[in-house]
Amino acid sequence: MSDFLHWLTAVQGIAVRQSSSFFKNPALVLPSLLFPMLFFAAFAGGLSDLNRIPGFDYTPGYTTFQYVFVLFQSSMFGGIFIGFAVARDFENGFARRLMIATPRRSAIMCGYGLAALVRSAVTIIFVTIVALVAGINVLGSPGQIVLLYVLALTSNILGSLWALGIAFRFQTLSVTPLMQIPFFILLFLAPVYVPIELLSGWIRHVADVNPVTFLLEGGRALMAGTTGPIVTAWLVVLIGGIVLGIWSLTGLRAAEKR
Amino acid sequence: MGAIEVRGLVREFKKGPRAVDNIDLTVAEGEIYGFLGPNGAGKSTTVLMLTTLLPPTAGTATVAGFDIVKQGPQVRASIGAALQEAALDRFLTGREHIKLQGSLHGMKGADLRQRGNDLLERVGLTDAADRKVGGYSGGMKRRLDLALALLHRPRVLFLDEPTTGLDPQSRSALWDEVARLSREDGVTVFLTTQYLEEADALANRVGIIDHGTIVVEGTPDELKAEVGRSSVEIEPHDAARLADLERALAPFGEPMVTRGTRASIRLNEGVGDVAAIVRALDAQGIVVHQLRLREPTLDDVFLEKTGRSLEGSGDNDEDETPSA
C-alpha cells in the first residue's frame, strides 16, 4: 500500500470511529440536532415581525433569512464540537493510541475533520427538513444552492481547524469555552437578526469587517438567487482555511512535543 | 544492531526534574527486556520517547533500526504499544477497535478480518468481540489492548506496566502470551514493570532505573548472583529487643536495611548459618516471632544499588509526565 493510500485509510478509520462513537451516543447526537432548532425557533419564530420593518427587503422572507444563519451557525459549531471530542480523547488517553499507531499524524487532524463534516451534514439535513416544513423560500438556482451548502460545509472546516488547534495545544476539556467563544462573538457581531443595511453605530462598523458577515450575506444572496458578497465569502473561507490550517497543524506539532 | 539502541537519552521538563538522565541501553532482536523501577523513576518517560510520543531533550535512540526523532513514521510502523491505561473507546466494540487499529496501520479487507479474528481468539475475546468495551473487565481491556498492539505484526512491542491492576489469573495469561510472542514470533518486547516477579519470570535481561538513570543492567540471574548470598530476616517477639537482635546477628553476616521491627543480614556462609543463629539467639534469650530465609531477589539488587527497597516504594509518586 502506498504512503498516500495508507494515510487515506487512516483518515477514514479515524472518521468512522469518531462518527460511530458519536452516533451511538444520544447524549451527543440530540444536542447537536436540537441546539440549531432552538436558534431557528427562537429567531425565525420569535422575531418574525422583523419581516415588516422598513428597509427589510430580503425577498425570500424572514424565516429564510434566519435559516441561512442557523445553517452557518450549526455548521461552524459542528466543527467546533469536534474539538471537544479531541480534547476528551487526549484526556482519556485514546489520543495516544492514534499518535502511536498513525505513521503520518496529519491523518489524525484530517480524520477528525472529516468526522466533523459528516456530523454537520447530518445536522444540515435535519435543519433543512425542519426549515422546509416551516416554509422557507428557496429562490436560488440549483447551482447556487449547491454553492450555499458547500460554503456552509466549508465554514464547518474553519470551525474544526480552530477547535483542533486549541485541543491539540491544551489537550483538556477545560478549554472548550476557548473553542466556542471567539466564534460566538464573531457570529453575534454579524448581521444575524437584520440585514447589514439596518445596523448602525459601532455594531455596523464591526459587522462591516467581520468575516462572518460575508459568509452570511453571501449565503443569503445564494439562497435568494441574487448578487451579494459571494466572492468575498469564498475569499474568507480560503484565507481563513489557510490561517486556521496552519494554526491546527502547528497545534498538532505542539501535541507531538508534549 | 539491536532492536532498540539508546545512547545518552535525556528528557528534561520545564520547571521539572530531569526525568530521564543520560541513559544507554541495547535490546537485542527477540529479547524481552524488563525495565524495572519505582513510580516516578523515568520508566514511562523512556517509553514515551521510544514510542515517539515525546521528543528527547538530548541523546539518540533507534527502534527497529529507525531514529526516533528523524524517522518517527517508520518507527511507528514498526512498533506496537500497550501503555499504562488501556486507551479504548467505551462506545466501540472490540471488533470495531480492531478495524480502527487496522486502518491506522493501513490494513483493510480480508487480511485485517483474518488477523483480527486470530488475535481475538488468541487473547480469548472472540465471544466478547461484538460487545461494547464499556462492559469489559480490566483484564479484558488489557487483553484487547495487547491484541491491538500486535495487529500489524510489529517487530518491537512496548508494554508499559501491562499487568497493573490485573487479577493473578489474567496476569498469568498475559505473561504466557508475552513469553510466547518472544519465543515463537521473535518479537522484541520492552516491558516496564514495578513487579519484580514479572521481570524475573519474563525478562531475558533487566535494567533497573532510579531517578532517571539506569543503576544496573543484566540477566536476572546475573544480577541476583551479584548480590550473592542468601539472607535471613528475623522479627523478635519483643520489639524492644531489636537492637539486641541486631548485635546477636552481626557475627553471622553483613547487616541489611532494617524494615520495621525486623532485622536482616546477608549470611556469610549461606543456609548453613541458620542453625548457629538460632542457637545464639536462644542463648541470649531472644524469642523469635518470625524467621525468614530468603534467596536473593531483584528487590535485593535494587536495595543494594539504591539503598532502598523497590517493593512498595513510591506508591504515591506517580510517574506522570510533567507538562513541558
XYZ file of C-alpha atoms in Angstrom:
582
model
C 0.000 0.000 0.000
C 1.383 3.407 -0.955
C 2.018 6.037 1.708
C -0.889 8.115 0.442
C -3.341 5.197 0.453
C -2.147 4.264 3.933
C -2.737 7.861 5.047
C -6.181 7.853 3.445
C -7.099 4.585 5.166
C -6.066 6.088 8.499
C -8.159 9.226 7.849
C -11.150 7.052 7.005
C -10.626 4.853 10.071
C -10.475 7.811 12.448
C -13.519 9.442 10.849
C -15.544 6.206 11.003
C -14.603 5.625 14.639
C -15.429 9.193 15.609
C -18.730 9.168 13.742
C -19.661 5.738 15.043
C -18.867 6.740 18.604
C -20.862 9.969 18.163
C -23.980 8.496 16.592
C -24.122 5.712 19.186
C -24.288 8.246 21.992
C -27.662 10.034 22.252
C -26.204 12.484 24.757
C -24.027 13.821 21.946
C -26.389 13.435 18.997
C -29.501 15.083 20.441
C -27.910 18.421 21.428
C -26.236 18.691 18.034
C -29.661 18.436 16.395
C -31.736 20.331 18.944
C -29.379 23.252 19.500
C -29.790 24.640 15.947
C -33.539 24.043 16.187
C -33.660 26.159 19.307
C -31.957 29.025 17.492
C -34.187 28.613 14.477
C -37.379 28.565 16.531
C -36.289 31.485 18.696
C -35.114 33.731 15.875
C -37.321 32.790 12.943
C -40.421 32.386 15.096
C -39.977 34.931 17.868
C -38.589 37.685 15.673
C -40.696 37.061 12.571
C -42.280 40.521 12.767
C -38.917 41.977 11.746
C -40.068 40.963 8.285
C -42.270 44.057 8.288
C -39.835 46.700 9.403
C -38.934 49.313 6.823
C -35.732 48.500 4.987
C -36.025 44.730 5.388
C -36.037 43.726 1.768
C -34.897 40.098 1.790
C -37.270 38.656 -0.795
C -37.466 35.019 0.499
C -38.680 36.311 3.877
C -37.524 36.364 7.497
C -37.712 32.605 8.095
C -35.366 32.007 5.166
C -33.169 34.883 6.347
C -32.781 33.126 9.708
C -32.413 29.691 8.131
C -29.169 30.764 6.460
C -27.838 31.994 9.794
C -28.764 28.743 11.545
C -27.226 26.792 8.669
C -23.865 28.511 9.073
C -24.053 28.601 12.846
C -24.794 24.872 13.156
C -22.163 24.031 10.580
C -19.450 26.078 12.289
C -20.321 24.710 15.690
C -20.424 21.187 14.297
C -16.777 21.806 13.506
C -16.023 23.334 16.875
C -17.603 20.418 18.726
C -15.078 18.052 17.153
C -12.510 19.896 19.256
C -14.413 18.677 22.328
C -14.038 15.094 21.104
C -10.304 15.523 20.537
C -9.810 17.092 23.963
C -11.769 14.203 25.504
C -9.604 11.695 23.631
C -6.479 13.350 24.971
C -7.881 13.366 28.494
C -8.833 9.689 28.489
C -5.682 8.554 26.688
C -7.308 7.420 23.456
C -5.375 10.041 21.503
C -2.167 8.234 22.443
C -3.358 5.216 20.518
C -3.819 7.402 17.459
C -0.486 9.168 17.939
C 1.438 5.901 18.263
C -0.336 3.923 15.587
C -0.603 6.557 12.868
C 2.632 6.861 10.933
C 1.595 10.197 9.321
C -0.107 12.153 12.060
C -1.729 14.677 9.763
C -4.202 11.808 9.212
C -5.433 12.401 12.776
C -6.292 16.016 12.016
C -7.984 15.146 8.751
C -9.821 12.162 10.237
C -11.398 14.270 12.966
C -12.131 16.992 10.391
C -13.894 14.507 8.154
C -15.958 13.264 11.100
C -16.979 16.866 11.806
C -18.121 17.238 8.217
C -20.214 14.066 8.458
C -21.829 15.281 11.687
C -22.563 18.658 10.197
C -24.003 17.156 7.044
C -26.482 15.222 9.188
C -27.346 18.354 11.175
C -27.746 20.394 7.982
C -30.115 17.799 6.511
C -32.165 17.803 9.710
C -32.263 21.613 9.930
C -33.159 21.904 6.260
C -36.045 19.434 6.546
C -37.444 21.360 9.512
C -36.914 24.673 7.706
C -38.702 23.424 4.583
C -41.622 22.346 6.760
C -41.531 25.792 8.392
C -41.883 27.358 4.951
C -38.538 28.722 3.776
C -38.413 30.009 0.212
C -35.618 28.710 -1.958
C -35.198 31.204 -4.792
C -31.630 30.427 -5.816
C -30.811 28.211 -8.793
C -29.740 24.599 -8.131
C -26.138 25.659 -8.742
C -26.439 28.497 -6.217
C -27.989 26.189 -3.647
C -25.167 23.683 -4.107
C -22.698 26.545 -3.625
C -24.581 27.604 -0.476
C -24.206 24.178 1.116
C -20.583 23.867 0.049
C -19.967 27.270 1.646
C -21.726 26.140 4.818
C -19.661 22.936 4.967
C -16.508 24.931 4.333
C -17.343 27.062 7.360
C -17.546 23.770 9.251
C -13.924 23.134 8.287
C -12.956 26.567 9.649
C -14.625 25.738 12.964
C -12.896 22.347 13.057
C -9.461 23.761 12.335
C -9.805 26.391 15.043
C -11.029 23.914 17.670
C -8.476 21.254 16.698
C -5.685 23.811 17.132
C -6.928 24.523 20.662
C -7.499 20.853 21.525
C -4.062 19.773 20.278
C -2.367 22.518 22.271
C -4.198 22.209 25.583
C -5.415 18.588 25.493
C -8.112 19.173 28.070
C -11.866 19.683 28.072
C -11.483 22.638 30.378
C -10.572 24.846 27.404
C -13.766 24.184 25.458
C -15.038 27.732 26.146
C -11.949 28.961 24.333
C -13.041 26.958 21.312
C -16.568 28.420 21.283
C -16.374 31.988 22.487
C -14.478 33.555 19.562
C -16.969 32.049 17.114
C -19.927 33.128 19.246
C -18.561 36.657 19.271
C -17.969 36.664 15.525
C -21.434 35.247 14.862
C -23.281 37.719 17.025
C -21.302 40.693 15.758
C -22.525 39.842 12.268
C -25.941 40.762 10.807
C -27.804 37.933 12.481
C -31.240 39.463 13.073
C -31.471 42.073 10.327
C -29.616 42.829 7.082
C -26.399 44.779 7.486
C -28.005 47.875 5.987
C -30.230 48.137 9.055
C -27.364 48.040 11.514
C -25.954 51.340 12.732
C -23.341 52.682 15.138
C -20.394 50.606 16.378
C -22.043 47.290 15.549
C -22.266 48.339 11.913
C -18.563 49.209 11.848
C -17.679 45.862 13.374
C -20.069 43.974 11.096
C -18.566 45.667 8.044
C -15.203 43.993 8.690
C -16.431 40.823 10.384
C -15.598 37.853 8.117
C -18.775 36.053 9.212
C -20.798 38.933 7.732
C -19.546 37.981 4.282
C -20.423 34.331 4.836
C -23.964 35.171 5.971
C -24.574 37.826 3.335
C -23.060 35.612 0.647
C -25.124 32.649 1.787
C -28.315 34.683 1.884
C -27.627 36.001 -1.603
C -27.185 32.451 -2.898
C -30.424 31.399 -1.220
C -32.283 34.348 -2.702
C -30.734 33.953 -6.136
C -29.388 37.500 -6.017
C -25.964 39.063 -6.114
C -24.050 39.624 -2.926
C -20.567 39.325 -1.450
C -20.241 35.763 -2.704
C -16.693 36.105 -3.994
C -15.668 37.784 -0.735
C -17.293 34.908 1.163
C -15.142 32.426 -0.740
C -12.076 34.563 -0.093
C -12.936 34.491 3.614
C -13.047 30.693 3.674
C -9.887 30.450 1.579
C -7.831 32.820 3.738
C -9.448 31.503 6.924
C -8.700 27.954 5.799
C -5.025 28.753 5.243
C -4.603 30.638 8.525
C -6.560 28.157 10.631
C -4.968 25.226 8.781
C -1.559 26.495 9.900
C -2.958 27.039 13.410
C -4.239 23.480 13.557
C -1.132 21.910 12.044
C 1.193 23.779 14.421
C -1.116 22.628 17.225
C -0.601 19.038 16.110
C 3.166 19.577 16.076
C 2.906 21.044 19.584
C 0.980 17.957 20.689
C 3.782 15.775 19.352
C 6.240 17.574 21.609
C 4.288 17.373 24.865
C 22.368 -3.580 15.571
C 19.908 -4.198 18.406
C 16.184 -3.815 18.061
C 16.451 -0.880 20.456
C 19.612 1.198 20.789
C 19.654 4.103 23.203
C 22.609 6.422 23.711
C 22.758 9.281 26.179
C 18.989 9.759 26.190
C 17.804 12.712 28.265
C 14.392 14.207 28.897
C 14.044 17.383 30.863
C 10.817 19.161 31.649
C 10.452 22.867 32.147
C 10.305 23.669 35.847
C 10.570 19.949 36.494
C 13.126 17.277 37.164
C 15.374 15.581 34.625
C 13.024 12.634 34.234
C 15.465 10.587 32.174
C 19.119 11.338 32.696
C 21.614 10.182 30.102
C 20.626 6.533 29.765
C 22.237 3.961 27.473
C 20.729 0.606 26.677
C 20.617 -2.007 23.963
C 17.882 -4.575 23.458
C 18.627 -7.454 21.089
C 16.186 -8.755 18.476
C 13.668 -11.149 20.013
C 14.695 -10.312 23.567
C 12.335 -9.486 26.431
C 13.872 -6.543 28.241
C 12.446 -5.786 31.678
C 12.682 -2.142 32.647
C 12.262 -2.018 36.399
C 11.874 0.893 38.709
C 9.559 2.520 41.213
C 6.894 5.019 40.196
C 8.495 8.252 39.086
C 11.819 6.598 38.183
C 11.594 7.502 34.485
C 10.275 4.244 33.001
C 7.213 5.676 31.326
C 9.046 8.777 30.115
C 11.579 6.485 28.444
C 8.787 4.516 26.786
C 7.077 7.713 25.631
C 10.305 8.776 23.938
C 10.962 5.384 22.354
C 7.413 5.234 21.005
C 7.789 8.768 19.545
C 5.172 10.280 21.838
C 7.710 12.585 23.426
C 10.850 14.023 21.850
C 14.079 13.614 23.819
C 15.885 16.658 25.123
C 19.224 15.104 24.174
C 20.719 11.823 23.056
C 19.788 9.402 20.320
C 17.749 6.244 20.057
C 16.822 3.855 17.307
C 13.924 1.438 17.391
C 13.785 -1.334 14.783
C 16.688 0.450 13.120
C 14.910 3.803 12.788
C 15.802 7.037 14.537
C 13.022 8.050 16.938
C 13.374 11.743 16.080
C 14.155 11.729 12.371
C 12.170 8.657 11.314
C 9.075 8.806 13.504
C 6.666 7.385 10.879
C 8.929 4.369 10.249
C 9.312 3.780 13.990
C 5.544 3.903 14.495
C 5.004 1.474 11.643
C 7.405 -0.993 13.296
C 6.183 -0.916 16.871
C 3.168 -1.938 18.880
C 2.435 -0.427 22.246
C 0.140 -1.165 25.147
C 0.576 1.701 27.557
C -0.439 2.011 31.186
C -4.063 2.952 30.667
C -5.665 0.743 28.035
C -6.654 3.508 25.595
C -10.024 2.256 24.436
C -13.301 3.884 23.408
C -16.076 2.561 25.608
C -18.677 3.123 22.890
C -16.888 0.880 20.396
C -16.891 -2.908 20.374
C -13.724 -4.980 20.459
C -14.078 -5.706 16.763
C -14.562 -2.026 15.937
C -11.322 -1.307 17.766
C -9.628 -3.914 15.601
C -10.983 -2.214 12.473
C -9.804 1.193 13.651
C -6.359 -0.038 14.638
C -6.041 -1.850 11.320
C -6.945 1.261 9.371
C -4.377 3.303 11.294
C -1.791 0.812 10.084
C -3.134 0.776 6.546
C -4.714 -2.677 6.850
C -8.101 -3.493 5.378
C -10.190 -6.233 3.842
C -9.774 -9.959 4.330
C -6.246 -9.691 5.764
C -7.454 -7.397 8.537
C -10.512 -9.549 9.278
C -8.468 -12.745 9.457
C -5.692 -11.233 11.556
C -8.258 -9.596 13.857
C -10.152 -12.854 14.360
C -6.921 -14.737 15.057
C -5.812 -12.234 17.662
C -9.218 -12.009 19.326
C -9.165 -15.768 19.636
C -5.601 -15.784 20.930
C -6.462 -13.331 23.721
C -9.741 -15.104 24.477
C -12.083 -12.343 23.367
C -13.873 -13.956 20.433
C -17.158 -14.220 22.335
C -16.938 -10.631 23.584
C -15.743 -9.146 20.287
C -19.088 -7.581 19.403
C -19.769 -6.168 22.848
C -19.042 -2.546 23.698
C -15.745 -2.148 25.509
C -17.501 -0.161 28.243
C -18.737 -3.503 29.594
C -15.324 -5.215 29.595
C -13.448 -6.078 32.770
C -9.976 -4.656 33.386
C -8.369 -7.900 32.254
C -10.398 -7.995 29.046
C -9.403 -4.421 28.242
C -5.731 -5.254 28.736
C -6.022 -8.301 26.511
C -7.769 -6.304 23.814
C -5.072 -3.645 24.112
C -2.437 -6.333 23.599
C -4.271 -7.722 20.568
C -4.456 -4.211 19.094
C -0.757 -3.668 19.687
C 0.033 -6.877 17.800
C -2.366 -6.399 14.909
C 0.143 -5.158 12.313
C 2.793 -7.725 13.315
C 5.185 -5.240 14.948
C 8.864 -6.095 15.318
C 9.087 -4.356 18.676
C 6.410 -4.376 21.344
C 6.293 -1.865 24.210
C 4.342 -2.937 27.259
C 4.131 -0.271 29.932
C 3.113 -1.897 33.208
C 0.780 -4.262 31.374
C -0.430 -6.177 34.403
C -1.029 -3.356 36.847
C -4.434 -3.869 38.415
C -4.975 -7.331 36.937
C -6.054 -10.360 38.949
C -3.479 -13.187 39.231
C -5.193 -15.311 36.579
C -5.252 -12.520 33.983
C -1.681 -11.623 34.863
C -0.533 -15.177 34.338
C -2.355 -15.415 30.981
C -0.721 -12.206 29.823
C 2.727 -13.424 30.883
C 2.219 -16.618 28.881
C 1.261 -14.647 25.807
C 4.211 -12.252 26.089
C 6.630 -15.162 26.519
C 5.099 -16.909 23.516
C 5.415 -13.783 21.370
C 9.120 -13.573 22.018
C 9.742 -17.324 21.770
C 7.656 -18.183 18.713
C 7.241 -14.919 16.800
C 10.617 -13.375 17.567
C 9.026 -10.124 18.748
C 11.301 -7.880 20.804
C 9.499 -6.864 23.987
C 10.318 -3.795 26.051
C 8.459 -4.352 29.293
C 8.270 -1.796 32.063
C 7.070 -3.013 35.384
C 7.272 -2.406 39.069
C 6.508 -6.045 39.797
C 9.745 -7.887 40.454
C 8.304 -11.322 39.882
C 7.077 -10.168 36.483
C 10.550 -9.135 35.381
C 12.021 -12.264 36.958
C 9.563 -14.557 35.189
C 9.602 -12.930 31.772
C 12.694 -10.894 31.081
C 15.844 -12.192 29.429
C 17.569 -9.090 30.699
C 16.644 -6.440 33.194
C 17.558 -2.780 33.545
C 16.828 -1.049 36.822
C 16.159 2.668 36.614
C 16.036 5.040 39.545
C 15.863 8.836 39.483
C 16.184 8.761 35.703
C 19.402 6.767 35.498
C 19.986 3.083 34.904
C 21.655 1.826 38.059
C 22.272 -1.744 36.947
C 21.629 -3.990 33.966
C 21.966 -7.722 33.286
C 20.092 -11.011 33.293
C 18.002 -11.607 36.427
C 20.355 -14.439 37.435
C 23.456 -12.323 36.919
C 22.028 -9.512 38.968
C 20.958 -11.791 41.797
C 24.327 -13.527 41.735
C 25.950 -10.119 42.009
C 24.086 -9.543 45.253
C 25.231 -13.022 46.126
C 24.366 -14.738 49.298
C 21.139 -15.716 50.954
C 19.796 -13.527 53.713
C 17.826 -14.098 56.834
C 15.197 -11.785 58.222
C 14.133 -12.129 61.845
C 11.419 -10.419 63.827
C 11.785 -10.632 67.628
C 8.745 -11.397 69.720
C 9.569 -8.335 71.813
C 10.183 -5.372 69.506
C 12.201 -3.680 72.273
C 14.918 -6.262 71.759
C 15.536 -5.354 68.131
C 18.921 -3.781 68.993
C 19.943 -6.947 70.907
C 18.870 -8.993 67.928
C 20.967 -6.914 65.537
C 24.018 -7.317 67.793
C 23.469 -11.069 68.029
C 23.218 -11.381 64.264
C 26.287 -9.282 63.496
C 28.834 -12.156 63.625
C 26.886 -14.149 61.041
C 26.881 -11.683 58.183
C 26.584 -8.234 56.809
C 23.631 -6.208 58.148
C 20.984 -5.123 55.663
C 18.487 -2.268 55.893
C 16.160 -2.819 58.866
C 12.476 -2.885 57.929
C 10.127 -2.030 60.785
C 10.746 -4.375 63.672
C 12.696 -6.901 61.589
C 16.461 -7.229 61.315
C 18.132 -8.708 58.260
C 21.627 -9.900 57.486
C 23.236 -11.271 54.374
C 24.649 -14.618 55.556
C 28.406 -15.218 55.413
C 28.064 -18.966 54.920
C 24.622 -19.257 53.490
C 21.868 -21.511 54.784
C 24.331 -23.373 56.992
C 24.445 -20.374 59.357
C 20.806 -20.610 60.329
C 21.198 -23.320 62.970
C 24.019 -21.365 64.625
C 21.914 -18.189 64.597
C 19.010 -19.931 66.286
C 21.347 -21.288 68.979
C 22.893 -17.841 69.520
C 19.505 -16.186 69.899
C 18.352 -18.917 72.248
C 21.448 -18.417 74.377
C 20.672 -14.709 74.693
C 17.004 -15.299 75.467
C 15.724 -13.552 72.366
C 12.414 -15.116 71.432
C 11.858 -15.204 67.704
C 8.418 -14.254 66.412
C 9.226 -14.888 62.764
C 12.280 -16.082 60.873
C 12.501 -15.994 57.118
C 15.300 -17.302 54.950
C 15.454 -15.542 51.601
C 17.253 -16.236 48.385
C 18.438 -13.056 46.622
C 15.698 -11.316 44.636
C 15.660 -8.424 42.248
C 14.468 -6.330 45.158
C 17.728 -7.132 46.898
C 19.519 -5.990 43.782
C 17.565 -2.755 43.850
C 18.242 -2.343 47.567
C 21.925 -2.959 47.026
C 22.190 -0.424 44.232
C 19.947 2.337 45.531
C 19.809 1.839 49.271
C 16.053 1.415 49.296
C 13.529 -1.243 48.520
C 11.678 -1.305 45.215
C 8.652 -3.145 46.558
C 6.046 -0.646 47.638
C 8.332 2.316 47.077
C 6.984 5.482 45.563
C 3.380 4.389 45.736
C 2.271 7.984 45.982
C 4.738 9.200 43.449
C 3.104 8.671 40.087
C 5.281 8.503 37.004
C 3.285 11.297 35.491
C 4.884 13.208 32.695
C 5.077 16.818 33.808
C 3.887 19.229 31.194
C 6.662 20.759 29.205
